Amino acid sequence: MQLNLIFAIPATVAVALMVLIYLFPTHFMLQLPMADGVLQLDAWAMYAVPFPLVLLSPFLAGLTFVTRNFAREEHAFVWSDFWASVKNNWKLFLLNGIVCYLAYVILSFSILYYYTRSASEGIFYIPLGLCLVLSVLFVFAQYYLPVMFVTFDLKFRQAYKNAFIFSLAGLFRNLLLTVLFGGLLFVIIMYVPIMGLTLLIALFLYLFLVFALISFLINFTVYPLIDRFLIQPYQKKLEEEKSGGEKPEVKEEFSGLFAPDSIEEEEEDEDKFVYVNGKLVHKSELKEDDK
């Protein structure tokens, strides 16, 4: 709940910007011809209003870092770790936000266009199906990208390649998450208004639960797969190299995966605090005492 409240600060700013953009008197309609008429869509609301979400994307770094630690059953200082992760990873997350926005614009328009054309020309079902499959895989890849950004030292292109591999390798996990989130959204839309508590429940979920819970569920579900195919082979390789043996060939079940150059290890950070006899002390101080 504390983490969700922190993330709700930039989220509220983004929502406010979206509302302001929506209120601009610049709306224009997108008209797509269909066999039985014309499909009219508010293009301004579809493509201009969501743009502030790009500015929200860097704050996903802090949200992901803390919930990843929770998923690994490790301690995290919610406030300080949140902002430290935003500071260290904002460029990758902002770039990913731009990519997501462009993918949304291109794929949503393509799906609508091919859908309207397929009614009169069946050949357009093929590109329509391809766009739908690509959209699903892109959504699945977003389950893995944030946690890889905050955990590994990977190039942006390498992280995306890994994410698309995991979107297929972890297909059951990805479908489970998607069905779960879709079911929760369906329940909120269909049944909460009947209860007459729409605004109250929506405000409670927004402030105290929804962002952190979704991030935690994603990391709890996908991190074991990342640990199995990226972290464990990397750590095994390091251990064998330190033992003085020949440089081992790490056998990867998915040979296309990019191994990380380094793995973020909080226990090696001397600026971190730990509890010792009920007190918070720097790890650097513990090392000096050991000496």
CSV table of C-alpha atoms in Angstrom, one decimal:
chain,number,residue,atom,x,y,z
A,1,MET,CA,0.0,0.0,0.0
A,2,GLN,CA,2.9,2.4,0.8
A,3,LEU,CA,4.5,1.6,-2.6
A,4,ASN,CA,1.2,2.1,-4.4
A,5,LEU,CA,0.8,5.5,-2.7
A,6,ILE,CA,4.2,6.5,-3.9
A,7,PHE,CA,3.5,5.5,-7.5
A,8,ALA,CA,0.1,7.1,-7.4
A,9,ILE,CA,1.9,10.5,-7.2
A,10,PRO,CA,3.3,10.5,-10.8
A,11,ALA,CA,0.3,8.5,-12.0
A,12,THR,CA,-2.1,11.2,-10.8
A,13,VAL,CA,0.0,13.8,-12.7
A,14,ALA,CA,-0.2,11.7,-15.8
A,15,VAL,CA,-3.9,11.2,-15.5
A,16,ALA,CA,-4.4,15.0,-15.0
A,17,LEU,CA,-2.4,15.6,-18.2
A,18,MET,CA,-4.5,13.1,-20.1
A,19,VAL,CA,-7.7,14.9,-18.9
A,20,LEU,CA,-6.3,18.3,-20.0
A,21,ILE,CA,-5.4,16.9,-23.4
A,22,TYR,CA,-8.8,15.4,-23.8
A,23,LEU,CA,-10.4,18.8,-23.0
A,24,PHE,CA,-8.5,20.5,-25.9
A,25,PRO,CA,-11.0,21.5,-28.6
A,26,THR,CA,-8.9,19.7,-31.3
A,27,HIS,CA,-10.7,16.4,-31.5
A,28,PHE,CA,-10.9,14.9,-35.0
A,29,MET,CA,-12.7,11.8,-36.2
A,30,LEU,CA,-11.1,8.9,-37.9
A,31,GLN,CA,-13.4,7.4,-40.6
A,32,LEU,CA,-12.8,3.9,-41.8
A,33,PRO,CA,-15.1,2.6,-44.6
A,34,MET,CA,-16.9,-0.7,-43.9
A,35,ALA,CA,-19.1,-2.9,-46.0
A,36,ASP,CA,-22.3,-1.7,-44.3
A,37,GLY,CA,-21.3,1.9,-43.5
A,38,VAL,CA,-18.5,3.9,-42.0
A,39,LEU,CA,-16.7,3.3,-38.7
A,40,GLN,CA,-16.1,6.6,-36.9
A,41,LEU,CA,-13.5,6.8,-34.1
A,42,ASP,CA,-12.2,9.8,-32.0
A,43,ALA,CA,-8.6,9.7,-33.2
A,44,TRP,CA,-7.6,12.5,-30.7
A,45,ALA,CA,-8.9,10.5,-27.7
A,46,MET,CA,-7.3,7.3,-29.0
A,47,TYR,CA,-3.8,8.5,-29.8
A,48,ALA,CA,-3.2,12.0,-28.3
A,49,VAL,CA,-4.7,11.4,-24.8
A,50,PRO,CA,-2.6,8.4,-23.9
A,51,PHE,CA,0.7,10.1,-24.6
A,52,PRO,CA,1.3,11.3,-21.0
A,53,LEU,CA,1.7,7.6,-20.1
A,54,VAL,CA,5.1,7.7,-21.8
A,55,LEU,CA,6.2,10.2,-19.1
A,56,LEU,CA,4.9,7.8,-16.4
A,57,SER,CA,7.1,4.9,-17.7
A,58,PRO,CA,10.3,5.9,-15.9
A,59,PHE,CA,8.5,5.5,-12.5
A,60,LEU,CA,7.8,1.9,-13.4
A,61,ALA,CA,11.5,1.3,-12.6
A,62,GLY,CA,11.0,2.0,-8.9
A,63,LEU,CA,7.7,0.0,-8.8
A,64,THR,CA,9.4,-2.9,-10.5
A,65,PHE,CA,12.5,-2.9,-8.4
A,66,VAL,CA,10.6,-3.0,-5.1
A,67,THR,CA,8.0,-5.6,-6.2
A,68,ARG,CA,10.8,-7.7,-7.6
A,69,ASN,CA,12.5,-7.8,-4.2
A,70,PHE,CA,9.2,-8.7,-2.6
A,71,ALA,CA,8.7,-11.5,-5.1
A,72,ARG,CA,12.2,-12.8,-4.2
A,73,GLU,CA,11.3,-12.5,-0.5
A,74,GLU,CA,14.0,-9.9,0.0
A,75,HIS,CA,13.9,-6.6,1.9
A,76,ALA,CA,13.4,-3.3,0.2
A,77,PHE,CA,13.4,0.2,1.6
A,78,VAL,CA,10.2,1.3,-0.3
A,79,TRP,CA,10.8,5.0,-0.5
A,80,SER,CA,14.6,5.2,-1.0
A,81,ASP,CA,14.8,2.1,-3.3
A,82,PHE,CA,11.9,3.3,-5.4
A,83,TRP,CA,13.6,6.7,-6.2
A,84,ALA,CA,17.1,5.2,-6.5
A,85,SER,CA,15.8,2.7,-9.1
A,86,VAL,CA,14.0,5.5,-11.0
A,87,LYS,CA,17.3,7.5,-11.1
A,88,ASN,CA,19.4,4.6,-12.3
A,89,ASN,CA,17.0,3.2,-14.9
A,90,TRP,CA,14.9,6.0,-16.2
A,91,LYS,CA,16.4,6.2,-19.7
A,92,LEU,CA,15.7,2.5,-20.5
A,93,PHE,CA,12.1,2.8,-19.2
A,94,LEU,CA,11.5,6.1,-21.0
A,95,LEU,CA,12.7,4.6,-24.2
A,96,ASN,CA,10.5,1.5,-23.7
A,97,GLY,CA,7.6,3.8,-23.0
A,98,ILE,CA,8.1,5.5,-26.4
A,99,VAL,CA,8.4,2.1,-28.1
A,100,CYS,CA,5.1,1.0,-26.4
A,101,TYR,CA,3.3,4.2,-27.5
A,102,LEU,CA,4.5,3.8,-31.1
A,103,ALA,CA,3.6,0.1,-31.1
A,104,TYR,CA,0.1,1.0,-29.7
A,105,VAL,CA,-0.5,3.6,-32.4
A,106,ILE,CA,0.7,1.5,-35.3
A,107,LEU,CA,-0.9,-1.8,-34.2
A,108,SER,CA,-4.2,-0.4,-33.1
A,109,PHE,CA,-4.6,1.5,-36.4
A,110,SER,CA,-3.5,-1.5,-38.4
A,111,ILE,CA,-6.0,-3.8,-36.6
A,112,LEU,CA,-8.9,-1.4,-37.2
A,113,TYR,CA,-7.9,-0.8,-40.8
A,114,TYR,CA,-7.6,-4.5,-41.7
A,115,TYR,CA,-10.8,-5.3,-39.7
A,116,THR,CA,-12.8,-2.9,-41.7
A,117,ARG,CA,-11.3,-4.1,-45.0
A,118,SER,CA,-11.7,-7.8,-44.2
A,119,ALA,CA,-15.5,-7.4,-44.2
A,120,SER,CA,-15.4,-6.8,-48.0
A,121,GLU,CA,-12.1,-8.5,-48.9
A,122,GLY,CA,-11.3,-11.8,-47.1
A,123,ILE,CA,-7.5,-11.5,-47.9
A,124,PHE,CA,-7.2,-8.9,-45.2
A,125,TYR,CA,-7.9,-11.5,-42.5
A,126,ILE,CA,-4.3,-12.6,-42.9
A,127,PRO,CA,-2.6,-9.3,-42.0
A,128,LEU,CA,-5.3,-8.8,-39.3
A,129,GLY,CA,-4.4,-12.1,-37.7
A,130,LEU,CA,-0.7,-11.2,-37.9
A,131,CYS,CA,-1.3,-7.9,-36.2
A,132,LEU,CA,-3.3,-9.5,-33.4
A,133,VAL,CA,-0.6,-12.1,-32.8
A,134,LEU,CA,2.1,-9.5,-32.7
A,135,SER,CA,0.0,-7.4,-30.3
A,136,VAL,CA,-0.4,-10.3,-27.9
A,137,LEU,CA,3.3,-11.2,-28.0
A,138,PHE,CA,4.2,-7.5,-27.5
A,139,VAL,CA,2.0,-7.4,-24.4
A,140,PHE,CA,3.6,-10.6,-23.1
A,141,ALA,CA,7.1,-9.2,-23.7
A,142,GLN,CA,6.2,-6.2,-21.4
A,143,TYR,CA,5.8,-8.7,-18.5
A,144,TYR,CA,9.5,-9.4,-18.7
A,145,LEU,CA,11.2,-6.2,-19.8
A,146,PRO,CA,10.9,-4.1,-16.6
A,147,VAL,CA,12.4,-6.8,-14.4
A,148,MET,CA,15.2,-7.3,-16.8
A,149,PHE,CA,15.9,-3.6,-17.0
A,150,VAL,CA,16.3,-3.4,-13.2
A,151,THR,CA,18.2,-6.6,-12.8
A,152,PHE,CA,20.6,-7.1,-15.7
A,153,ASP,CA,23.2,-5.0,-17.5
A,154,LEU,CA,21.7,-5.6,-21.0
A,155,LYS,CA,21.5,-3.4,-24.1
A,156,PHE,CA,18.0,-2.3,-25.0
A,157,ARG,CA,17.9,-4.5,-28.1
A,158,GLN,CA,19.1,-7.5,-26.2
A,159,ALA,CA,16.5,-7.1,-23.5
A,160,TYR,CA,13.8,-6.9,-26.1
A,161,LYS,CA,15.0,-10.1,-27.8
A,162,ASN,CA,15.0,-11.9,-24.5
A,163,ALA,CA,11.5,-10.6,-23.7
A,164,PHE,CA,10.1,-11.9,-27.0
A,165,ILE,CA,11.7,-15.3,-26.4
A,166,PHE,CA,10.2,-15.4,-22.9
A,167,SER,CA,6.8,-14.3,-24.4
A,168,LEU,CA,6.7,-17.7,-26.1
A,169,ALA,CA,8.7,-19.8,-23.6
A,170,GLY,CA,6.5,-18.6,-20.7
A,171,LEU,CA,3.3,-18.8,-22.7
A,172,PHE,CA,1.2,-20.5,-20.0
A,173,ARG,CA,2.4,-17.9,-17.4
A,174,ASN,CA,1.7,-15.1,-19.7
A,175,LEU,CA,-1.8,-16.3,-20.6
A,176,LEU,CA,-2.5,-16.9,-16.9
A,177,LEU,CA,-1.6,-13.3,-16.0
A,178,THR,CA,-3.6,-11.9,-19.0
A,179,VAL,CA,-6.7,-13.9,-18.1
A,180,LEU,CA,-6.4,-12.8,-14.4
A,181,PHE,CA,-6.0,-9.1,-15.2
A,182,GLY,CA,-8.8,-9.4,-17.8
A,183,GLY,CA,-11.1,-11.1,-15.3
A,184,LEU,CA,-10.4,-8.5,-12.6
A,185,LEU,CA,-11.2,-5.7,-15.1
A,186,PHE,CA,-14.4,-7.4,-16.2
A,187,VAL,CA,-15.6,-7.8,-12.6
A,188,ILE,CA,-14.8,-4.1,-11.8
A,189,ILE,CA,-16.6,-2.9,-14.9
A,190,MET,CA,-19.6,-5.2,-14.7
A,191,TYR,CA,-20.4,-5.6,-11.0
A,192,VAL,CA,-18.9,-2.6,-9.1
A,193,PRO,CA,-21.5,-0.2,-10.7
A,194,ILE,CA,-24.3,-2.5,-9.6
A,195,MET,CA,-23.1,-2.2,-6.0
A,196,GLY,CA,-23.3,1.6,-6.1
A,197,LEU,CA,-19.8,2.0,-4.8
A,198,THR,CA,-18.0,2.7,-8.1
A,199,LEU,CA,-16.2,5.9,-7.1
A,200,LEU,CA,-15.3,4.8,-3.6
A,201,ILE,CA,-13.9,1.4,-4.7
A,202,ALA,CA,-12.1,2.8,-7.7
A,203,LEU,CA,-10.4,5.4,-5.6
A,204,PHE,CA,-9.4,2.9,-3.0
A,205,LEU,CA,-7.9,0.5,-5.6
A,206,TYR,CA,-6.2,3.4,-7.4
A,207,LEU,CA,-4.5,4.8,-4.2
A,208,PHE,CA,-3.7,1.7,-2.2
A,209,LEU,CA,-3.6,-1.4,-4.4
A,210,VAL,CA,-3.9,-1.7,-8.1
A,211,PHE,CA,-0.4,-0.6,-9.4
A,212,ALA,CA,1.7,-2.4,-6.7
A,213,LEU,CA,-0.5,-5.5,-6.8
A,214,ILE,CA,-0.3,-5.9,-10.6
A,215,SER,CA,3.5,-5.3,-10.6
A,216,PHE,CA,3.9,-7.8,-7.8
A,217,LEU,CA,1.8,-10.5,-9.5
A,218,ILE,CA,3.8,-10.0,-12.7
A,219,ASN,CA,7.2,-10.3,-11.0
A,220,PHE,CA,6.1,-13.2,-8.8
A,221,THR,CA,5.0,-15.1,-11.9
A,222,VAL,CA,7.8,-14.3,-14.4
A,223,TYR,CA,10.8,-14.0,-12.2
A,224,PRO,CA,11.3,-17.8,-11.7
A,225,LEU,CA,11.6,-18.2,-15.5
A,226,ILE,CA,14.2,-15.4,-15.7
A,227,ASP,CA,16.0,-16.9,-12.7
A,228,ARG,CA,16.1,-20.3,-14.3
A,229,PHE,CA,17.3,-19.4,-17.8
A,230,LEU,CA,19.4,-16.2,-17.2
A,231,ILE,CA,20.5,-15.9,-13.6
A,232,GLN,CA,21.3,-19.5,-12.6
A,233,PRO,CA,23.4,-20.2,-15.7
A,234,TYR,CA,25.3,-16.9,-15.2
A,235,GLN,CA,26.0,-17.7,-11.5
A,236,LYS,CA,27.1,-21.2,-12.4
A,237,LYS,CA,29.5,-19.9,-15.0
A,238,LEU,CA,31.0,-17.5,-12.5
A,239,GLU,CA,31.4,-20.1,-9.8
A,240,GLU,CA,33.2,-22.5,-12.2
A,241,GLU,CA,35.5,-19.7,-13.4
A,242,LYS,CA,36.4,-18.8,-9.8
A,243,SER,CA,37.2,-22.4,-9.1
A,244,GLY,CA,40.1,-22.2,-11.5
A,245,GLY,CA,38.7,-24.6,-14.1
A,246,GLU,CA,38.4,-24.1,-17.8
A,247,LYS,CA,35.9,-21.6,-19.0
A,248,PRO,CA,32.7,-23.5,-19.1
A,249,GLU,CA,30.2,-23.5,-21.9
A,250,VAL,CA,26.8,-22.7,-20.3
A,251,LYS,CA,24.2,-24.7,-21.9
A,252,GLU,CA,21.0,-22.7,-22.4
A,253,GLU,CA,17.7,-24.2,-23.2
A,254,PHE,CA,16.9,-21.1,-25.3
A,255,SER,CA,20.1,-20.5,-27.2
A,256,GLY,CA,18.9,-17.1,-28.5
A,257,LEU,CA,18.9,-15.5,-25.0
A,258,PHE,CA,21.5,-12.9,-24.2
A,259,ALA,CA,23.3,-13.6,-21.0
A,260,PRO,CA,23.7,-10.6,-18.7
A,261,ASP,CA,27.0,-8.8,-18.4
A,262,SER,CA,26.3,-8.4,-14.7
A,263,ILE,CA,23.6,-9.1,-12.2
A,264,GLU,CA,22.4,-6.6,-9.7
A,265,GLU,CA,23.4,-7.9,-6.2
A,266,GLU,CA,22.1,-5.7,-3.4
A,267,GLU,CA,24.3,-7.5,-0.9
A,268,GLU,CA,27.4,-6.1,-2.5
A,269,ASP,CA,26.3,-2.5,-2.2
A,270,GLU,CA,28.0,-0.9,0.7
A,271,ASP,CA,25.5,1.9,0.8
A,272,LYS,CA,22.7,-0.5,1.8
A,273,PHE,CA,21.5,-0.7,5.3
A,274,VAL,CA,21.0,-4.0,7.2
A,275,TYR,CA,19.6,-4.8,10.6
A,276,VAL,CA,22.1,-5.9,13.2
A,277,ASN,CA,20.9,-6.5,16.8
A,278,GLY,CA,17.9,-4.3,16.1
A,279,LYS,CA,19.9,-1.4,14.6
A,280,LEU,CA,20.3,-0.2,11.0
A,281,VAL,CA,24.0,0.0,10.0
A,282,HIS,CA,25.8,0.3,6.7
A,283,LYS,CA,27.3,-2.8,5.2
A,284,SER,CA,30.5,-1.0,4.8
A,285,GLU,CA,30.7,-0.6,8.6
A,286,LEU,CA,30.2,-4.3,9.0
A,287,LYS,CA,33.1,-5.0,6.7
A,288,GLU,CA,35.4,-2.7,8.6
A,289,ASP,CA,34.4,-4.4,11.9
A,290,ASP,CA,35.3,-7.8,10.3
A,291,LYS,CA,38.7,-6.5,9.4
